[in-house]
Short mmCIF file of C-alpha atoms in Angstrom, two decimals:
data_model
loop_
_atom_site.label_atom_id
_atom_site.label_comp_id
_atom_site.label_asym_id
_atom_site.label_seq_id
_atom_site.Cartn_x
_atom_site.Cartn_y
_atom_site.Cartn_z
CA MET W 1315 -61.40 -37.05 -4.31
CA ALA W 1316 -59.14 -36.33 -7.19
CA VAL W 1317 -55.89 -38.14 -7.54
CA ARG W 1318 -52.91 -36.15 -8.93
CA THR W 1319 -50.84 -38.14 -11.32
CA MET W 1320 -47.12 -37.42 -11.79
CA PRO W 1321 -45.70 -37.14 -15.24
CA PRO W 1322 -43.78 -40.10 -16.42
CA ARG W 1323 -40.01 -39.80 -15.95
CA THR W 1324 -38.06 -39.58 -19.20
CA GLY W 1325 -34.67 -40.20 -17.79
CA THR W 1326 -33.33 -36.82 -18.69
CA ARG W 1327 -32.62 -33.83 -16.33
CA PRO W 1328 -33.20 -30.24 -17.33
CA ASP W 1329 -30.26 -28.36 -18.34
CA LEU W 1330 -29.54 -25.92 -15.55
CA ARG W 1331 -26.31 -24.65 -16.95
CA PRO W 1332 -26.19 -21.01 -18.14
CA ASP W 1333 -26.52 -20.37 -21.90
CA ARG W 1334 -22.95 -20.36 -23.09
CA GLY W 1335 -24.06 -18.29 -26.19
CA ALA W 1336 -25.46 -15.42 -23.95
CA PRO W 1337 -23.29 -12.33 -24.06
CA ARG W 1338 -21.09 -11.62 -21.13
CA ARG W 1339 -21.73 -8.41 -19.07
CA MET W 1340 -19.26 -5.74 -19.58
CA PRO W 1341 -17.53 -4.60 -16.31
CA LYS W 1342 -18.62 -1.37 -14.83
CA LEU W 1343 -16.67 1.80 -15.53
CA LYS W 1344 -15.85 2.24 -11.92
CA THR W 1345 -14.34 -1.39 -11.83
CA VAL W 1346 -12.26 -0.67 -14.88
CA ILE W 1347 -10.95 2.55 -13.38
CA VAL W 1348 -10.09 0.87 -10.13
CA ALA W 1349 -8.29 -2.00 -11.83
CA ALA W 1350 -6.36 0.38 -14.11
CA ALA W 1351 -5.28 2.47 -11.22
CA ALA W 1352 -4.16 -0.59 -9.27
CA TYR W 1353 -2.08 -1.93 -12.15
CA ALA W 1354 -0.51 1.58 -12.62
CA ILE W 1355 0.40 1.70 -8.99
CA SER W 1356 1.92 -1.66 -8.98
CA LEU W 1357 3.92 -0.94 -11.99
CA LEU W 1358 5.12 2.22 -10.37
CA PHE W 1359 6.38 0.31 -7.32
CA LEU W 1360 7.94 -2.56 -9.46
CA PHE W 1361 9.82 -0.26 -11.71
CA PRO W 1362 12.78 0.25 -9.40
CA TYR W 1363 13.20 -3.47 -9.03
CA VAL W 1364 13.05 -3.89 -12.84
CA VAL W 1365 15.87 -1.25 -13.14
CA MET W 1366 17.89 -3.00 -10.56
CA LEU W 1367 17.61 -6.28 -12.38
CA LEU W 1368 18.43 -4.88 -15.77
CA THR W 1369 21.37 -2.94 -14.31
CA SER W 1370 22.72 -6.01 -12.59
CA LEU W 1371 22.95 -7.62 -16.07
CA ARG W 1372 24.95 -4.75 -17.82
CA SER W 1373 28.59 -4.51 -18.38
CA GLN W 1374 30.77 -1.76 -16.97
CA ASP W 1375 30.93 -0.05 -20.22
CA SER W 1376 27.21 -0.08 -20.95
CA LEU W 1377 26.13 1.58 -17.60
CA ARG W 1378 25.82 4.98 -19.17
CA GLU W 1379 23.77 3.75 -22.15
CA VAL W 1380 20.55 5.70 -22.80
CA SER W 1381 18.68 2.49 -23.80
CA PHE W 1382 16.41 0.79 -21.32
CA TRP W 1383 17.42 -2.68 -22.24
CA PRO W 1384 21.09 -3.57 -22.14
CA GLU W 1385 22.58 -4.45 -25.51
CA GLU W 1386 24.74 -7.07 -23.88
CA TRP W 1387 23.47 -9.31 -21.22
CA VAL W 1388 26.20 -10.15 -18.70
CA TRP W 1389 24.92 -12.94 -16.60
CA SER W 1390 28.42 -13.39 -14.93
CA ASN W 1391 27.56 -10.55 -12.70
CA LEU W 1392 25.17 -12.79 -10.74
CA ALA W 1393 27.83 -15.52 -10.62
CA ASN W 1394 30.43 -13.20 -9.30
CA PHE W 1395 28.28 -12.78 -6.15
CA TRP W 1396 29.27 -16.24 -5.01
CA THR W 1397 33.01 -15.80 -5.84
CA SER W 1398 33.33 -12.53 -4.20
CA GLY W 1399 32.90 -13.81 -0.68
CA LEU W 1400 29.46 -12.34 -0.14
CA ALA W 1401 27.92 -15.86 0.16
CA GLY W 1402 29.33 -15.93 3.74
CA ASN W 1403 27.54 -12.56 4.49
CA LEU W 1404 24.31 -13.87 3.07
CA TRP W 1405 24.61 -16.81 5.50
CA VAL W 1406 25.09 -14.37 8.37
CA THR W 1407 22.01 -12.48 7.35
CA LEU W 1408 20.05 -15.70 7.29
CA LYS W 1409 21.17 -16.66 10.85
CA VAL W 1410 20.40 -13.08 12.22
CA ALA W 1411 16.97 -13.05 10.56
CA ALA W 1412 16.10 -16.67 11.64
CA GLY W 1413 17.43 -16.21 15.13
CA SER W 1414 15.51 -12.83 15.62
CA THR W 1415 12.29 -14.55 14.33
CA VAL W 1416 12.66 -17.45 16.78
CA LEU W 1417 13.43 -15.18 19.69
CA VAL W 1418 10.30 -12.95 18.92
CA LEU W 1419 8.00 -15.92 18.70
CA LEU W 1420 9.30 -17.40 21.94
CA VAL W 1421 8.69 -14.20 23.83
CA ALA W 1422 5.59 -12.86 21.97
CA LEU W 1423 3.53 -16.04 21.95
CA PRO W 1424 3.09 -16.43 25.78
CA ALA W 1425 2.84 -12.65 26.20
CA ALA W 1426 0.05 -12.27 23.65
CA TYR W 1427 -1.72 -15.45 24.76
CA TYR W 1428 -1.82 -14.32 28.32
CA SER W 1429 -2.87 -10.82 27.70
CA ALA W 1430 -5.66 -12.00 25.32
CA ARG W 1431 -7.05 -14.60 27.72
CA HIS W 1432 -6.72 -12.82 31.07
CA ARG W 1433 -8.20 -9.43 32.18
CA PHE W 1434 -5.40 -8.63 34.69
CA ARG W 1435 -4.80 -5.36 36.28
CA GLY W 1436 -2.73 -3.04 34.20
CA ARG W 1437 -3.47 -5.08 31.00
CA THR W 1438 -4.38 -1.85 28.96
CA ALA W 1439 -1.27 -0.06 30.19
CA PHE W 1440 0.87 -3.07 29.20
CA LEU W 1441 -0.48 -3.11 25.70
CA ILE W 1442 -0.09 0.64 25.46
CA LEU W 1443 3.50 0.36 26.65
CA VAL W 1444 4.06 -2.23 24.03
CA LEU W 1445 2.79 0.04 21.34
CA ILE W 1446 4.81 2.88 22.49
CA THR W 1447 8.01 0.87 22.17
CA GLN W 1448 7.29 0.37 18.57
CA MET W 1449 7.40 4.20 18.08
CA PHE W 1450 11.26 4.30 18.91
CA GLN W 1451 13.66 3.87 16.02
CA PRO W 1452 16.97 1.95 16.50
CA THR W 1453 18.81 5.06 15.07
CA ALA W 1454 17.52 7.18 17.89
CA MET W 1455 18.97 4.82 20.62
CA LEU W 1456 22.04 3.76 18.59
CA VAL W 1457 24.54 5.23 21.21
CA GLY W 1458 22.81 3.45 24.15
CA ILE W 1459 22.51 0.21 22.21
CA TYR W 1460 26.19 0.17 21.42
CA ARG W 1461 27.10 1.01 25.06
CA GLU W 1462 25.03 -1.90 26.33
CA VAL W 1463 26.34 -4.36 23.70
CA PHE W 1464 29.85 -3.17 24.57
CA GLN W 1465 29.42 -3.79 28.30
CA PHE W 1466 28.25 -7.28 27.66
CA GLY W 1467 31.09 -7.93 25.23
CA LEU W 1468 28.90 -8.61 22.30
CA VAL W 1469 30.39 -6.08 19.88
CA ASP W 1470 31.03 -7.67 16.39
CA SER W 1471 28.88 -10.65 17.34
CA ILE W 1472 25.86 -12.23 15.63
CA TRP W 1473 24.08 -12.57 19.00
CA SER W 1474 24.09 -8.80 19.43
CA LEU W 1475 22.29 -8.36 16.19
CA ILE W 1476 19.80 -11.12 17.01
CA LEU W 1477 18.94 -9.54 20.35
CA VAL W 1478 18.61 -6.05 18.97
CA ASN W 1479 16.47 -7.08 15.96
CA GLY W 1480 14.40 -9.33 18.18
CA GLY W 1481 13.69 -6.49 20.66
CA PHE W 1482 12.62 -4.00 18.07
CA ASN W 1483 10.23 -6.41 16.37
CA LEU W 1484 8.67 -7.76 19.56
CA ALA W 1485 6.04 -5.15 19.91
CA PHE W 1486 4.57 -5.74 16.55
CA ALA W 1487 4.41 -9.44 17.07
CA VAL W 1488 2.71 -9.03 20.41
CA TRP W 1489 0.00 -6.85 18.88
CA ILE W 1490 -0.72 -9.11 16.09
CA LEU W 1491 -0.91 -12.29 18.15
CA ASN W 1492 -2.95 -10.58 20.78
CA ALA W 1493 -5.63 -9.74 18.28
CA TYR W 1494 -5.61 -13.21 16.79
CA PHE W 1495 -5.80 -15.06 20.14
CA ALA W 1496 -8.54 -12.71 21.29
CA SER W 1497 -10.59 -13.73 18.02
CA ILE W 1498 -10.38 -17.39 18.93
CA PRO W 1499 -13.47 -18.52 21.05
CA ARG W 1500 -12.71 -19.57 24.63
CA GLU W 1501 -15.17 -22.52 24.22
CA LEU W 1502 -12.84 -24.34 22.12
CA GLU W 1503 -10.14 -24.45 24.86
CA GLU W 1504 -12.84 -25.28 27.48
CA ALA W 1505 -13.88 -28.20 25.27
CA ALA W 1506 -10.30 -29.35 25.22
CA PHE W 1507 -10.15 -29.17 28.99
CA ILE W 1508 -13.13 -31.49 29.32
CA ASP W 1509 -11.29 -33.91 27.04
CA GLY W 1510 -8.41 -34.07 29.57
CA ASN W 1511 -5.99 -31.52 28.10
CA GLY W 1512 -4.18 -29.14 30.25
CA ARG W 1513 -3.58 -25.40 29.56
CA PHE W 1514 -0.49 -26.22 27.48
CA GLY W 1515 -2.16 -29.10 25.72
CA ALA W 1516 -5.20 -26.97 24.76
CA LEU W 1517 -2.65 -24.21 23.71
CA PHE W 1518 -0.57 -26.46 21.34
CA ARG W 1519 -3.39 -28.64 20.06
CA ILE W 1520 -6.21 -26.17 19.62
CA THR W 1521 -5.29 -22.53 19.84
CA LEU W 1522 -1.97 -22.48 18.04
CA PRO W 1523 -3.17 -24.41 15.06
CA LEU W 1524 -6.14 -21.97 14.73
CA ALA W 1525 -3.77 -18.99 15.25
CA LEU W 1526 -1.43 -20.17 12.53
CA PRO W 1527 -2.21 -17.24 10.17
CA GLY W 1528 -1.33 -14.70 12.96
CA VAL W 1529 1.88 -16.58 13.83
CA ILE W 1530 2.94 -16.59 10.20
CA THR W 1531 2.26 -12.89 9.92
CA ALA W 1532 4.43 -12.12 12.95
CA LEU W 1533 7.05 -14.47 11.53
CA ILE W 1534 7.31 -12.94 8.05
CA PHE W 1535 7.36 -9.36 9.23
CA THR W 1536 9.94 -10.03 11.82
CA PHE W 1537 11.99 -11.93 9.35
CA ILE W 1538 11.83 -9.19 6.63
CA ALA W 1539 12.65 -6.46 9.17
CA ALA W 1540 15.73 -8.32 10.48
CA TRP W 1541 16.78 -9.23 6.89
CA ASN W 1542 16.76 -5.68 5.68
CA GLU W 1543 18.22 -4.01 8.85
CA PHE W 1544 21.25 -1.85 8.04
CA VAL W 1545 22.08 0.81 10.71
CA VAL W 1546 22.46 -1.33 13.75
CA ALA W 1547 24.45 -3.87 11.84
CA LEU W 1548 26.72 -1.25 10.54
CA THR W 1549 27.36 0.01 14.05
CA LEU W 1550 27.75 -3.19 16.01
CA THR W 1551 29.86 -5.13 13.43
CA THR W 1552 33.43 -4.47 12.38
CA THR W 1553 34.93 -7.43 10.66
CA PRO W 1554 33.71 -8.25 7.11
CA GLU W 1555 33.05 -11.84 8.04
CA ASN W 1556 30.49 -10.98 10.74
CA GLN W 1557 28.59 -8.37 8.78
CA PRO W 1558 25.26 -9.19 7.10
CA LEU W 1559 24.72 -8.79 3.53
CA THR W 1560 23.07 -5.28 3.79
CA VAL W 1561 26.40 -3.97 5.26
CA ALA W 1562 28.60 -6.03 3.10
CA LEU W 1563 27.19 -4.71 -0.12
CA ASN W 1564 28.88 -1.31 0.81
CA SER W 1565 32.08 -2.81 -0.46
CA PHE W 1566 31.05 -2.08 -3.89
CA ILE W 1567 30.79 1.56 -3.09
CA GLY W 1568 34.15 3.28 -3.29
CA GLN W 1569 35.38 6.79 -2.68
CA TYR W 1570 35.42 7.87 -6.42
CA GLN W 1571 33.52 5.04 -8.14
CA VAL W 1572 30.61 2.76 -7.56
CA ASP W 1573 30.59 -0.83 -9.04
CA TRP W 1574 26.84 -0.51 -9.88
CA GLN W 1575 26.37 -3.74 -11.82
CA ASN W 1576 27.84 -5.93 -9.03
CA LEU W 1577 26.04 -3.82 -6.39
CA PHE W 1578 22.67 -4.40 -8.03
CA ALA W 1579 23.58 -8.11 -8.62
CA GLY W 1580 23.97 -8.57 -4.90
CA SER W 1581 20.85 -6.69 -4.22
CA VAL W 1582 18.87 -8.92 -6.60
CA ILE W 1583 20.24 -12.05 -4.81
CA ALA W 1584 19.56 -10.52 -1.44
CA THR W 1585 15.92 -9.66 -2.49
CA LEU W 1586 14.95 -12.99 -3.96
CA PRO W 1587 14.56 -15.05 -0.67
CA VAL W 1588 12.20 -12.49 0.87
CA ILE W 1589 10.13 -12.29 -2.34
CA VAL W 1590 9.81 -16.16 -2.57
CA LEU W 1591 9.03 -16.38 1.22
CA PHE W 1592 6.33 -13.78 1.01
CA ALA W 1593 4.79 -15.15 -2.14
CA LEU W 1594 4.41 -18.60 -0.61
CA ILE W 1595 2.53 -17.49 2.54
CA GLU W 1596 0.88 -14.34 1.27
CA ARG W 1597 -2.61 -15.59 1.91
CA LYS W 1598 -1.75 -16.41 5.49
CA VAL W 1599 -0.27 -12.91 6.03
CA VAL W 1600 -3.48 -11.30 4.83
CA GLY W 1601 -5.56 -13.45 7.22
CA GLY W 1602 -3.25 -12.54 10.08
CA LEU W 1603 -3.48 -8.81 9.41
CA THR W 1604 -7.23 -8.93 9.36
CA ALA W 1605 -7.58 -10.87 12.55
CA GLY W 1606 -9.94 -9.39 15.09
CA SER W 1607 -11.39 -6.94 12.52
CA ILE W 1608 -14.65 -9.17 12.19
CA LYS W 1609 -16.49 -10.28 15.30
#
C-alpha cells in the first residue's frame, strides 16, 4: 500500500490577491450611456436650486445682470432672514410639520399593523378606501375644510394646520406601513409570545424595530409634505405670527416689485432642513419604499 507524503510546509501562503498590474476592464458602452444620462438628469433637476442660491447672494442692483455668477457676493441676504421676523414663521413650520408627523404615526401604525396581521371582513375595501382618499387634493375641498375649521373655532390656529396636514398624509403612511408589516414573518412575533411577551410587547420589541425603515419612510414623506404645504395654510391662517414660512415668504412679493434676493434667501433657508433630514436617512427611505416587493 503506497503512502502519500505531504510536501513540507515552507511557512508562506500563496498570494491570492489579484495582479495589481493587470489592466482594468473598461466599462461597457451601455453603462457609460446610462451613467451620463443619470448625471444629466440630476443636473437638470439641481439647476433651479443653484439659480436660487446664486440669486439669494446677489445685490438688488445686480439682479438683471447677464452673468451667471454674481460679481458681488452679498452674504447679508441670508442674515437678513433672521432679522426680518421670519425665524418665528420657521418655528411655526417646524411645529406644524412635527405635529402632523406625530399625529400620522399615532394613527397609521395601529391601523397598518392590524390590517396587515388580521384578515377581517372588509379589509380589501378598507385599503381601497384609504387609497381613494389619497386621490383628493386639499384644494378641491378647501371650502369644506375652512367651514369645518371655522365651526370648531380653529381658524388661524396651528392645530388646524396639524389636523389637516395629518389627515391628507395619513393614507400614504397606512399603505407604506401595511406593506412593511406584511413583509415581517409572523413566526418572529409567535416566538416573542412564547418568551412571555404580549401583543404590545411583541409589537414594540420585535415588529417595530424591524419595521423601522418603513416607519422612517412614512415619517419623512409626511414631514416634507407638511413642511411644503401652502394653499391650506394660506386659507386657514390670517395673522403673520401664525403663518408657516411658505406663506410668510409672500411678504417679499409686492404689487409692483418682487424682492427676489431676500425671497430666494428665505427659500434657501427653508429648503436646507429638509435636504439635511433626507440625506441623513436616505437609505432607510429606499428600504421602506421597496418593502414587500421581494417575497
